[in-house]
Amino acid sequence: MRLRSATGKFIHVALGATLFLLAQESPFIMLFLLADLGYLFFRQRLLFWLACFTILLIGGRLIFLKRPKQLPEKLDATLTVVEIKDRYCVGKNSQGRYRLYFSNTPELRIGSVLKIKGQLFFPDIKLNPHNYNFQSTCNAERIVGFIQVTECQVTKTRFHLGILSFLAKRVVIDHFHPDTSPWILCLVFGDDSKVDPEDISRFRHLGISHLFAISGMHIGLIVLFLDQFLSRLYFRKKTHHLLIGLFLLLYNLMTGFLVSVFRASMQTAAFFLINDNQSRLSRLDIISLIFLGLLIWNPFLSTQLGFQLSFLVSFCLLLARPYLKAGSKFVSLIQLTFIANLFALPIILETNKGIGLLTIVANIVFMELIGIILLPGAFLTLFFPFLDWVFRFIVTGFLEITQFFTSMELWVDFNYPAMWMKVLHWLLACSLCWSIRQPKRLLVIGEIWILLLSMAWFRLPISTKITMLAVGCGDAMVITKGQRAILIDTGSSDEYDTVLNYLRGENIRSLDLVIITHWHEDHMGELADLTLKIPIKEVISGSNENPAGIDPIKIVRTGDTLWWGDLEFEILSAFRNDPEENNNSLVISFVIDEDRWLLLGDAEKEVEQELLKNEGLVADVVKVGHHGSNTSSTPDFIQKLQASYALISVGKNSYGFPNSQVVNQWKKEGAKVYQTDLDGAIMFTYGCFFRPWITTKSKNWIQRLTDYFIDVFELGTHY
């Protein structure tokens, strides 16, 4: 088979690459990947081998880019500035890209060559489900380290392509009104860093934030204008297309080669090339090849919201267009808007943890406003600055309209908590487009969809999941069964709403119980904020100190028992009026399936000695006391418990937590140690095929399965 005969089929290779990346998060996705590869094996053998080669290539790139780099703590290096932000700049050398932070920022420009001395550091990255993943952003940007610069000398300045984007943005900031310059930067250059965060939040709430990302609409406007202009100069067709291509290259330089701009520009250039040379490649082939090329260059781009929405919407519109009914422009607009939002829904839900019921209406209205008024106004104002006051009036009116829609918005908290649910949603969306004119098929698809939505909304209580969230040097543990949940400690006060985002991402809309082990800020700091944002039926603690001002609080004592469903919580130690507040922590024990859990809060050696008096004291899973410090976890105590798993909630700190001797002692006694600073959130799931099925946010399922079988052989008696 010649490759030309595979025209229009590269979508299968792109689908295989996508499923391969998604399959790392969920083993269920591997079934979809095998189905796609099986189809290619029997129907398009050449594409099957191409898909396998592409998957191996992307996998190899992932391993290569994730390989650890040996970097000294104190750096003496020469870097070239390639990006300048408000709080930091990005420097590059042969080892990679670094974020540079200055106490006194020197006069820098893109292309400045710096000779620096500084301290290498890594931020306290907290990996949690349903939360922003800063590590993925660093991987996508190829950041290998962070440097606090102590000495800096600008040795020379080189020409760098990024200088064009930097200077263009600087001209906009310096020469346009403060009310209009952020919008020109956003709409023309794809830089929303200067837009008011409240406005951005409002756009996300309305589900229209993707309309502000530079996309095919922007490129289409540019191409339309250039096409109309050049057609009046009577250029030959190929010259016409070449000039448009050169302008798009310049526009990419001005925007810093944003992925969405690059994709749309490459599509346009490829369409011109195909038309000029009578190629048999389809539009779907072109976007598939661009998608695969970007993934091979940097697979971590797939984790970025802009990349996901840009390609997903483009793919779905190209796939769905042949199946749509022809009609008026308004009908076509409604159809395309509905389909775009339908396919983007899982990503929007994961990002916003919900959706507005007026999202489709808002998208139709604002797509027209942005495409016909706001976007052309931004370009015209850029080229004709005297129109600045007119554009300012347009922006003001636009923001008034968004506020009006926000006041009418009906919001529903909802998410697809599992990756397989998202993939099934996309398969149903594809089936819907293909069956749009077959009512019987639509009925079956609708029934499956209702079942999927019900499973996500109601969360059948077929399993119990215990999640120790990564909240830095604090504690926060969530136990969920179906839609019911309890929270043990909240972590410190958190502007990023880590606990709340996790609960909303899992479709947990209320908490039956919040237990505060003791009143240190790193265990209860987020309590007051949570009470304002999610219904809490009962708060329990060992004392009525209550600095969070929550009323009422139920007080429990040593020996008390709490019931939550079929789980029985025993209070082994409670408030003891100890001057050391850590020793006033609640110590809680419970059994789930065949595993006994022991949660030690911040209890130290004195409490452990009291617990040792209980001859029947055993535990399979231990939440280690006081973040793994040497003030707890005595050798006698560890030996007595004979635990299989030791969980340490810890983050970046100046106290030396966890103590290496403590960690080694747990390992010596046969426990597998998990740390939230290394493993991210740690999840134990009971009631499925494995007991327990242990996952961590920092490892994909292949690594987890390997760890599981290692545990089976090493700790076989536990199973």
XYZ file of C-alpha atoms in Angstrom:
719
model
C 0.000 0.000 0.000
C 1.337 3.407 -0.911
C 1.063 6.151 1.663
C -0.975 8.290 -0.715
C -3.851 5.817 -0.428
C -4.037 6.569 3.266
C -5.279 10.090 2.532
C -7.692 11.223 5.203
C -6.635 8.489 7.612
C -3.875 10.124 9.650
C -6.531 10.935 12.236
C -6.125 7.317 13.417
C -2.427 7.875 14.078
C -3.228 11.097 15.952
C -5.914 9.245 17.918
C -3.457 6.483 18.798
C -0.891 9.010 20.045
C -3.558 10.777 22.130
C -4.826 7.544 23.674
C -1.245 6.528 24.466
C -0.746 9.734 26.459
C -4.134 9.392 28.186
C -3.514 5.711 28.953
C -0.709 6.689 31.304
C -3.360 8.156 33.617
C -5.859 5.298 33.463
C -5.408 1.621 32.534
C -8.962 1.582 31.124
C -7.851 3.880 28.295
C -5.454 1.155 27.142
C -8.525 -0.767 25.928
C -9.455 2.123 23.611
C -5.848 2.323 22.382
C -5.763 -1.406 21.611
C -9.089 -1.095 19.769
C -7.723 1.721 17.581
C -4.501 -0.174 16.844
C -6.470 -3.362 16.166
C -8.628 -1.538 13.628
C -5.524 -0.215 11.868
C -3.837 -3.628 11.923
C -6.684 -5.268 10.012
C -7.754 -2.331 7.827
C -4.732 -0.050 7.256
C -1.537 -2.015 7.940
C 0.800 0.803 6.897
C -0.932 3.234 9.241
C -0.720 0.609 12.002
C 3.063 0.535 11.760
C 3.168 4.317 11.467
C 1.041 4.625 14.629
C 3.288 2.181 16.517
C 6.404 4.046 15.408
C 4.856 7.391 16.422
C 3.875 6.062 19.854
C 7.393 4.707 20.410
C 8.845 8.031 19.300
C 6.615 10.035 21.660
C 7.341 7.597 24.496
C 11.060 7.954 23.862
C 10.767 11.737 23.881
C 8.903 11.581 27.202
C 11.686 9.517 28.750
C 14.378 11.769 27.268
C 12.765 15.019 28.420
C 11.990 13.669 31.911
C 15.478 12.350 32.534
C 16.912 13.904 35.720
C 19.646 16.473 35.261
C 22.530 16.677 37.713
C 22.643 20.362 38.624
C 24.770 21.912 41.386
C 22.992 23.823 44.159
C 25.192 26.864 43.570
C 25.380 27.882 39.955
C 27.991 29.937 38.153
C 26.647 30.014 34.626
C 26.176 31.985 31.432
C 22.595 32.275 30.189
C 20.815 34.050 27.353
C 17.539 35.797 28.229
C 14.745 34.433 26.020
C 11.650 35.648 27.898
C 10.882 38.468 30.330
C 7.909 38.411 32.720
C 6.811 40.754 35.506
C 8.290 38.663 38.356
C 11.012 36.686 36.617
C 12.808 36.113 33.351
C 13.741 32.923 31.525
C 17.355 32.206 30.670
C 18.658 29.435 28.445
C 21.914 27.554 28.023
C 22.955 24.127 26.728
C 21.460 22.358 29.774
C 17.996 23.850 29.374
C 15.828 26.769 30.441
C 15.817 28.350 33.905
C 13.519 30.787 35.626
C 15.630 33.578 37.092
C 14.531 35.612 40.111
C 16.337 38.819 41.101
C 16.421 40.820 44.324
C 17.180 43.900 42.218
C 16.204 43.314 38.616
C 18.866 44.631 36.211
C 18.043 46.313 32.912
C 17.397 43.347 30.669
C 16.170 42.729 27.159
C 15.558 39.635 25.078
C 18.935 38.364 23.921
C 20.918 39.720 26.894
C 23.767 37.348 27.775
C 24.087 37.092 31.559
C 26.950 35.806 33.646
C 25.264 34.914 36.915
C 25.882 33.387 40.293
C 22.975 32.106 42.289
C 21.252 29.447 44.328
C 19.410 26.718 42.494
C 16.044 25.861 44.057
C 12.829 24.063 43.257
C 9.436 25.322 44.448
C 7.208 23.246 46.696
C 5.190 21.637 43.917
C 2.035 19.978 45.248
C 0.652 17.302 42.940
C -3.056 16.715 43.582
C -5.943 15.398 41.478
C -8.224 18.081 39.999
C -5.727 20.858 40.807
C -3.436 22.981 38.669
C -0.263 21.042 37.866
C 2.645 23.478 37.961
C 5.082 20.669 37.196
C 3.338 19.987 33.869
C 3.643 23.661 32.971
C 7.376 23.571 33.728
C 7.755 20.419 31.624
C 5.867 21.990 28.715
C 8.065 25.103 28.939
C 11.160 22.893 29.354
C 12.121 24.549 32.625
C 14.882 22.507 34.290
C 15.440 24.676 37.363
C 14.831 27.894 39.284
C 17.635 30.252 40.275
C 17.678 32.967 42.923
C 20.320 35.228 41.393
C 22.856 36.775 43.787
C 25.239 38.271 41.207
C 24.478 39.238 37.633
C 26.506 40.842 34.872
C 25.213 41.601 31.375
C 28.167 40.747 29.140
C 26.621 41.412 25.723
C 23.396 41.329 23.772
C 22.650 38.943 20.939
C 19.852 39.072 18.427
C 17.062 36.707 19.414
C 13.783 36.181 17.568
C 11.891 36.744 20.807
C 12.964 40.402 20.798
C 10.335 41.149 18.137
C 7.499 39.987 20.377
C 8.967 41.750 23.417
C 9.409 45.097 21.633
C 5.965 44.943 20.021
C 4.311 44.368 23.404
C 6.386 47.137 24.955
C 5.186 49.568 22.259
C 1.558 48.657 23.019
C 2.036 49.159 26.770
C 3.867 52.476 26.347
C 1.684 54.086 23.659
C -1.881 52.985 24.365
C -4.313 53.801 27.152
C -4.065 51.501 30.221
C -7.689 50.423 29.649
C -7.055 49.291 26.065
C -3.458 48.027 26.026
C -4.287 44.829 28.014
C -6.951 43.945 25.455
C -4.720 44.575 22.453
C -2.080 42.365 24.068
C -4.690 39.688 24.763
C -6.476 39.669 21.409
C -3.562 40.388 19.066
C -0.590 38.849 20.910
C -2.294 36.163 23.004
C -0.927 37.613 26.267
C -3.624 37.945 28.952
C -1.206 38.689 31.821
C -2.294 42.347 31.942
C -6.049 41.691 31.858
C -7.852 42.156 35.183
C -8.015 38.733 36.945
C -11.674 39.411 37.819
C -12.482 39.723 34.111
C -10.646 36.465 33.352
C -12.533 34.731 36.165
C -15.818 36.013 34.740
C -14.961 34.696 31.260
C -14.155 31.266 32.689
C -17.411 31.276 34.624
C -19.311 32.026 31.415
C -17.339 29.368 29.514
C -16.021 31.832 26.911
C -12.355 32.132 27.921
C -11.302 30.012 24.920
C -12.675 32.702 22.588
C -9.864 35.030 23.685
C -7.103 32.561 22.829
C -5.551 33.257 19.441
C -7.037 30.635 17.157
C -8.345 30.002 13.683
C -10.721 32.957 14.068
C -7.776 35.348 14.475
C -5.777 33.808 11.641
C -8.893 33.707 9.480
C -9.437 37.435 10.017
C -5.824 38.194 9.063
C -5.948 35.965 5.985
C -9.301 37.446 4.894
C -7.961 40.997 5.142
C -4.726 40.145 3.307
C -6.605 38.178 0.676
C -8.906 41.116 -0.060
C -5.989 43.543 -0.126
C -3.655 41.439 -2.301
C -6.413 40.480 -4.741
C -6.577 44.138 -5.751
C -2.862 44.156 -6.617
C -3.271 41.418 -9.245
C -0.559 39.121 -7.917
C -0.278 35.589 -9.252
C -1.997 33.007 -7.055
C 1.248 31.445 -5.799
C 2.766 34.875 -5.085
C -0.443 35.814 -3.319
C -0.192 32.759 -1.076
C 3.550 33.232 -0.504
C 3.021 36.785 0.784
C 0.274 35.633 3.139
C 2.584 32.863 4.367
C 5.384 35.360 5.039
C 3.002 37.606 6.971
C 1.847 34.646 9.061
C 5.501 33.852 9.809
C 5.961 37.441 10.975
C 2.811 37.174 13.103
C 4.172 34.007 14.726
C 7.365 35.878 15.558
C 5.337 38.732 17.053
C 3.340 36.352 19.258
C 6.323 34.255 20.323
C 5.178 31.171 18.372
C 2.154 30.432 20.539
C 0.943 26.885 19.903
C -2.527 27.996 18.787
C -1.060 30.584 16.383
C 1.457 28.094 15.022
C -1.256 25.462 14.500
C -3.624 27.795 12.660
C -0.780 29.294 10.593
C 0.571 25.876 9.626
C -2.917 24.773 8.629
C -3.369 27.828 6.436
C 0.068 27.445 4.844
C -0.545 23.742 4.232
C -3.935 24.441 2.623
C -2.279 26.907 0.247
C 0.459 24.390 -0.563
C -2.045 21.629 -1.233
C -4.224 23.819 -3.438
C -1.228 25.071 -5.407
C 0.176 21.572 -5.966
C -3.056 19.554 -6.230
C -2.143 17.317 -3.266
C -4.567 14.619 -2.106
C -4.053 15.337 1.593
C -7.244 16.400 3.348
C -7.664 19.125 5.951
C -7.999 16.423 8.576
C -4.679 14.937 7.455
C -2.986 18.305 7.741
C -4.137 19.066 11.266
C -3.316 15.468 12.287
C 0.255 15.776 10.999
C 0.715 19.169 12.689
C -0.626 17.690 15.924
C 1.749 14.713 15.725
C 4.706 16.922 14.881
C 4.141 19.103 17.946
C 3.688 16.061 20.198
C 6.932 14.517 18.970
C 8.743 17.821 19.507
C 7.354 18.223 23.042
C 4.881 15.604 24.364
C 4.273 17.701 27.498
C 2.353 20.231 25.393
C -0.547 17.778 25.642
C -1.001 18.763 29.315
C -1.605 22.435 28.493
C -5.153 23.779 28.349
C -4.587 25.937 25.257
C -3.107 23.035 23.293
C -5.946 20.713 24.294
C -8.772 23.089 23.410
C -7.124 24.358 20.224
C -6.712 20.934 18.649
C -9.805 19.311 20.148
C -12.171 21.953 18.798
C -10.410 21.983 15.404
C -10.614 18.197 15.092
C -14.254 17.985 16.151
C -15.416 20.732 13.784
C -13.654 19.106 10.820
C -15.069 15.693 11.722
C -18.604 16.933 12.327
C -19.024 19.334 9.405
C -19.994 16.670 6.795
C -22.769 15.357 9.069
C -24.411 18.686 9.827
C -27.593 19.806 8.150
C -27.225 22.678 5.729
C -29.075 25.798 6.763
C -28.806 29.498 7.361
C -25.665 31.084 8.770
C -27.361 31.410 12.163
C -28.341 27.712 12.219
C -24.800 26.722 11.238
C -23.410 28.943 13.993
C -25.642 27.267 16.589
C -24.659 23.802 15.341
C -20.921 24.521 15.351
C -21.058 26.238 18.753
C -22.978 23.317 20.238
C -20.518 20.764 18.838
C -17.450 22.753 19.911
C -18.790 23.052 23.465
C -19.872 19.410 23.514
C -16.364 18.187 22.702
C -14.670 20.748 24.950
C -17.004 19.963 27.873
C -14.772 17.441 29.755
C -11.828 19.860 29.671
C -13.993 22.822 30.708
C -15.499 20.782 33.561
C -12.084 19.688 34.828
C -10.833 23.279 34.691
C -13.868 25.025 36.187
C -15.375 22.128 38.214
C -18.746 23.003 36.740
C -20.573 24.670 33.883
C -23.057 27.455 33.343
C -26.405 26.517 31.841
C -26.188 29.561 29.564
C -22.763 28.587 28.190
C -23.956 27.805 24.658
C -26.024 31.009 24.463
C -23.077 33.004 25.825
C -20.728 31.414 23.284
C -23.008 32.301 20.378
C -23.390 35.911 21.535
C -19.752 36.496 22.425
C -18.355 34.696 19.388
C -20.178 37.235 17.241
C -19.194 40.185 19.445
C -15.534 39.178 19.523
C -15.286 38.109 15.880
C -17.147 41.086 14.395
C -16.374 43.951 16.803
C -13.747 43.349 19.486
C -11.089 41.475 17.487
C -11.165 43.706 14.374
C -11.219 46.711 16.724
C -8.030 45.524 18.421
C -6.200 45.100 15.101
C -7.441 48.431 13.738
C -6.424 50.244 16.924
C -2.955 48.671 16.755
C -2.399 49.991 13.229
C -4.345 53.249 13.689
C -3.615 54.463 17.263
C -5.935 57.467 16.953
C -8.815 54.961 17.290
C -7.698 54.212 20.849
C -10.613 56.113 22.404
C -13.119 54.258 20.196
C -11.688 50.887 21.191
C -11.787 51.913 24.853
C -15.506 52.575 24.465
C -15.961 49.143 22.807
C -14.080 47.367 25.626
C -16.171 49.120 28.284
C -19.391 48.083 26.568
C -18.157 44.529 26.139
C -17.333 44.213 29.846
C -20.783 45.550 30.741
C -22.360 42.811 28.618
C -20.240 40.110 30.312
C -21.326 41.417 33.726
C -24.952 41.257 32.607
C -24.593 37.619 31.496
C -22.754 36.756 34.713
C -25.637 38.130 36.782
C -28.025 35.812 34.894
C -25.771 32.752 34.942
C -27.074 29.498 36.412
C -24.094 27.467 37.610
C -23.972 23.683 38.103
C -21.094 22.047 39.998
C -20.196 18.928 38.037
C -17.194 17.033 36.685
C -16.197 13.755 35.124
C -13.951 12.527 37.960
C -12.370 9.635 36.028
C -10.437 9.730 32.752
C -12.428 6.846 31.258
C -15.589 8.927 31.682
C -14.031 11.748 29.655
C -13.000 9.378 26.851
C -16.472 7.770 26.805
C -17.993 11.270 26.571
C -15.876 12.014 23.481
C -16.803 8.692 21.871
C -20.489 9.419 22.464
C -20.028 12.922 21.025
C -18.492 11.423 17.870
C -21.330 8.898 17.644
C -23.842 11.713 18.009
C -22.359 13.575 15.032
C -22.254 10.441 12.871
C -25.839 9.489 13.765
C -27.393 12.951 13.600
C -29.892 11.831 10.936
C -30.697 8.419 12.453
C -33.250 8.863 15.287
C -33.005 5.260 16.556
C -29.249 5.519 17.034
C -29.659 8.902 18.698
C -32.023 7.326 21.228
C -29.455 4.650 22.166
C -26.666 7.239 22.400
C -28.874 9.418 24.604
C -29.598 6.526 26.958
C -25.885 5.697 27.319
C -25.141 9.372 27.918
C -27.760 9.635 30.652
C -26.211 6.561 32.292
C -22.732 8.133 32.105
C -23.927 11.442 33.564
C -25.776 9.600 36.337
C -22.672 7.587 37.236
C -20.616 10.776 37.421
C -23.259 12.785 39.315
C -24.407 10.229 41.881
C -21.096 8.347 42.370
C -22.388 4.887 43.294
C -20.873 3.748 46.634
C -19.168 0.663 45.166
C -15.748 1.589 46.551
C -14.178 3.607 49.338
C -11.265 5.895 48.551
C -8.851 7.381 51.075
C -6.781 10.274 49.719
C -3.957 11.965 51.563
C -3.613 15.273 49.741
C -0.293 16.993 49.164
C -0.712 20.205 51.177
C 2.916 20.916 51.993
C 3.977 20.571 55.615
C 0.427 20.022 56.822
C -2.225 17.319 56.908
C -5.397 16.814 54.883
C -7.034 13.427 54.327
C -10.320 12.807 52.499
C -12.348 9.595 52.802
C -15.067 9.208 50.163
C -17.736 6.619 49.498
C -20.034 7.502 46.641
C -21.117 11.106 47.140
C -20.440 11.041 50.881
C -17.149 12.283 52.310
C -15.343 13.176 55.506
C -12.233 15.310 55.910
C -9.551 14.765 58.533
C -7.606 18.035 58.907
C -7.641 20.749 56.248
C -4.022 21.768 55.761
C -2.845 25.366 56.057
C -4.725 28.377 54.746
C -4.549 27.936 50.980
C -5.190 30.575 48.330
C -5.298 27.837 45.667
C -8.209 25.944 47.313
C -6.455 22.571 47.026
C -8.923 20.678 49.225
C -11.997 22.350 47.726
C -10.836 21.712 44.147
C -10.321 18.047 44.944
C -13.788 17.740 46.494
C -15.478 19.534 43.604
C -13.480 17.518 41.073
C -14.801 14.330 42.695
C -18.386 15.727 42.666
C -18.454 15.945 46.467
C -20.963 18.696 47.276
C -20.986 18.460 51.088
C -18.957 17.005 53.946
C -20.606 14.756 56.514
C -17.808 15.314 58.977
C -14.630 17.341 59.459
C -12.225 16.098 62.128
C -9.524 18.481 63.363
C -6.791 16.497 65.108
C -5.456 19.636 66.847
C -5.551 23.375 66.392
C -2.226 24.062 64.691
C -2.520 26.180 61.561
C -1.099 23.491 59.281
C -3.975 21.192 60.305
C -6.939 23.595 60.466
C -5.900 26.706 58.510
C -8.363 26.122 55.680
C -11.347 25.253 57.897
C -12.911 28.713 58.048
C -12.684 29.108 54.260
C -14.179 25.659 53.632
C -17.199 26.399 55.829
C -18.013 29.325 53.530
C -17.730 27.307 50.314
C -19.118 23.842 51.060
C -21.800 22.593 53.506
C -20.288 20.831 56.541
C -22.671 18.843 58.736
C -20.423 18.390 61.771
C -16.984 19.460 63.037
C -15.191 17.328 65.632
C -12.046 17.971 67.657
C -10.397 17.043 70.925
C -10.654 20.498 72.496
C -12.805 23.609 72.265
C -9.863 25.936 71.600
C -11.369 26.673 68.159
C -9.277 29.551 66.709
C -11.243 29.198 63.455
C -14.397 30.436 65.209
C -16.528 27.507 64.036
C -19.683 26.840 66.027
C -20.734 24.306 67.172
C -17.878 21.822 67.584
C -18.322 18.346 69.011
C -15.624 17.380 71.533
C -14.408 13.767 71.703
C -12.334 12.077 74.401
C -9.967 9.116 74.573
C -11.948 5.891 74.186
C -14.840 7.468 72.252
C -16.145 5.855 69.077
C -17.457 7.589 65.950
C -19.485 5.922 63.225
C -19.617 7.000 59.582
C -21.621 4.542 57.556
C -20.064 1.161 58.253
C -16.714 2.671 59.302
C -15.957 2.796 63.026
C -13.406 5.375 64.190
C -11.769 4.711 67.569
C -10.198 7.641 69.420
C -7.030 6.146 70.936
C -5.757 9.466 72.282
C -7.276 12.924 72.591
C -6.681 16.246 74.354
C -4.494 15.639 77.431
C -3.756 19.226 78.469
C -0.130 18.786 77.432
C 1.896 22.019 77.085
C 3.235 20.528 73.847
C 0.219 21.036 71.571
C 1.318 18.245 69.213
C 0.662 15.721 71.977
C -2.944 16.930 72.200
C -3.576 15.512 68.717
C -6.393 13.078 68.144
C -5.030 9.618 67.370
C -7.588 7.734 65.293
C -7.837 4.077 64.316
C -10.284 2.403 61.936
C -10.571 -0.766 59.868
C -11.533 -0.878 56.202
C -11.765 -4.270 54.504
C -8.870 -6.111 56.165
C -6.608 -3.093 56.698
C -6.307 -1.278 60.014
C -5.408 2.397 59.661
C -3.708 4.472 62.349
C -3.705 8.268 62.025
C -1.259 9.881 64.445
C -1.765 13.576 63.708
C 1.295 15.341 65.161
C 1.566 13.017 68.176
C 5.108 12.677 69.491
C 7.102 10.144 71.544
C 5.170 10.691 74.777
C 1.874 9.718 73.149
C 3.508 6.786 71.391
C 4.716 5.462 74.754
C 1.135 5.595 76.055
C -0.132 3.781 72.969
C 2.474 1.040 73.415
C 0.682 0.024 76.618
C -2.096 -1.322 74.392
C -0.882 -4.864 73.723
C -3.244 -5.288 70.771
C -1.911 -2.216 68.961
C -1.297 -3.055 65.288
C -1.659 -1.172 62.024
C -1.398 -1.994 58.338
C -1.350 1.627 57.174
C 0.073 4.423 59.344
C -0.170 8.159 58.824
C 3.216 8.915 60.399
C 3.223 11.397 63.275
C 4.476 14.989 62.960
C 5.478 14.854 59.291
C 8.160 12.239 59.883
C 10.183 14.244 62.401
C 12.475 12.593 64.949
C 10.196 13.807 67.766
C 7.969 10.843 66.911
C 8.277 7.363 65.355
C 10.474 5.720 67.990
C 12.039 2.367 66.974
C 9.969 0.492 69.576
C 6.755 2.031 68.288
C 7.548 1.267 64.637
C 8.544 -2.289 65.490
C 5.345 -2.810 67.480
C 3.048 -1.696 64.645
C 4.604 -3.887 61.908
C 2.906 -1.683 59.299
C 2.919 -2.410 55.579
C 2.604 1.241 54.560
C 3.848 4.447 56.166
C 2.396 7.702 54.799
C 4.236 10.961 55.472
C 2.508 14.271 54.749
C 5.326 16.736 54.147
C 6.441 19.546 51.888
C 9.366 21.878 51.456
C 10.460 23.045 54.931
C 13.404 24.321 56.965
C 13.015 21.749 59.759
C 14.523 18.805 57.927
C 11.221 16.887 57.752
C 11.060 14.013 57.217
C 14.027 12.841 59.237
C 16.090 10.394 57.170
C 16.634 8.083 60.149
C 12.885 7.913 60.739
C 12.230 7.074 57.076
C 14.919 4.393 57.106
C 13.534 2.921 60.340
C 10.079 2.501 58.782
C 11.656 0.864 55.729
C 13.816 -1.365 57.922
C 10.672 -2.728 59.587
C 9.204 -3.621 56.191
C 6.933 -0.641 55.512
C 6.671 0.922 52.076
C 7.058 4.661 52.630
C 5.072 7.227 50.655
C 5.808 10.966 50.956
C 3.540 13.655 49.554
C 6.524 15.834 48.615
C 7.840 13.038 46.363
C 4.705 11.108 45.420
C 2.081 13.841 45.442
C -1.386 12.885 46.645
C -1.591 9.261 47.804
C -4.815 7.342 47.137
C -5.954 3.978 48.520
C -9.049 2.520 46.830
C -10.953 -0.365 48.454
C -13.725 -2.433 46.932
C -12.201 -2.928 43.480
C -10.228 -5.841 42.017
C -7.125 -5.003 44.031
C -7.171 -4.588 47.783
C -6.067 -1.911 48.140
C -5.367 -0.306 44.754
C -2.738 2.321 45.568
C -2.122 5.285 43.292
C -0.029 8.405 43.562
C -0.310 11.600 41.571
C 3.363 11.586 40.569
C 3.354 8.135 38.919
C 1.401 6.744 35.984
C -0.439 3.441 36.226
C 2.379 1.432 34.622
C 4.762 2.492 37.374
C 2.018 1.874 39.945
C 1.328 -1.649 38.649
C 5.045 -2.455 38.796
C 5.151 -1.204 42.396
C 2.058 -3.261 43.205
C 3.576 -6.569 42.082
C 6.823 -5.732 43.857
C 4.746 -5.217 47.012
C 2.935 -8.523 46.466
C 6.204 -10.432 46.353
C 7.824 -8.476 49.189
C 4.731 -8.252 51.426
C 2.863 -11.320 50.205
C 1.458 -12.169 53.626
C -0.425 -8.862 53.662
C -2.485 -10.029 50.687
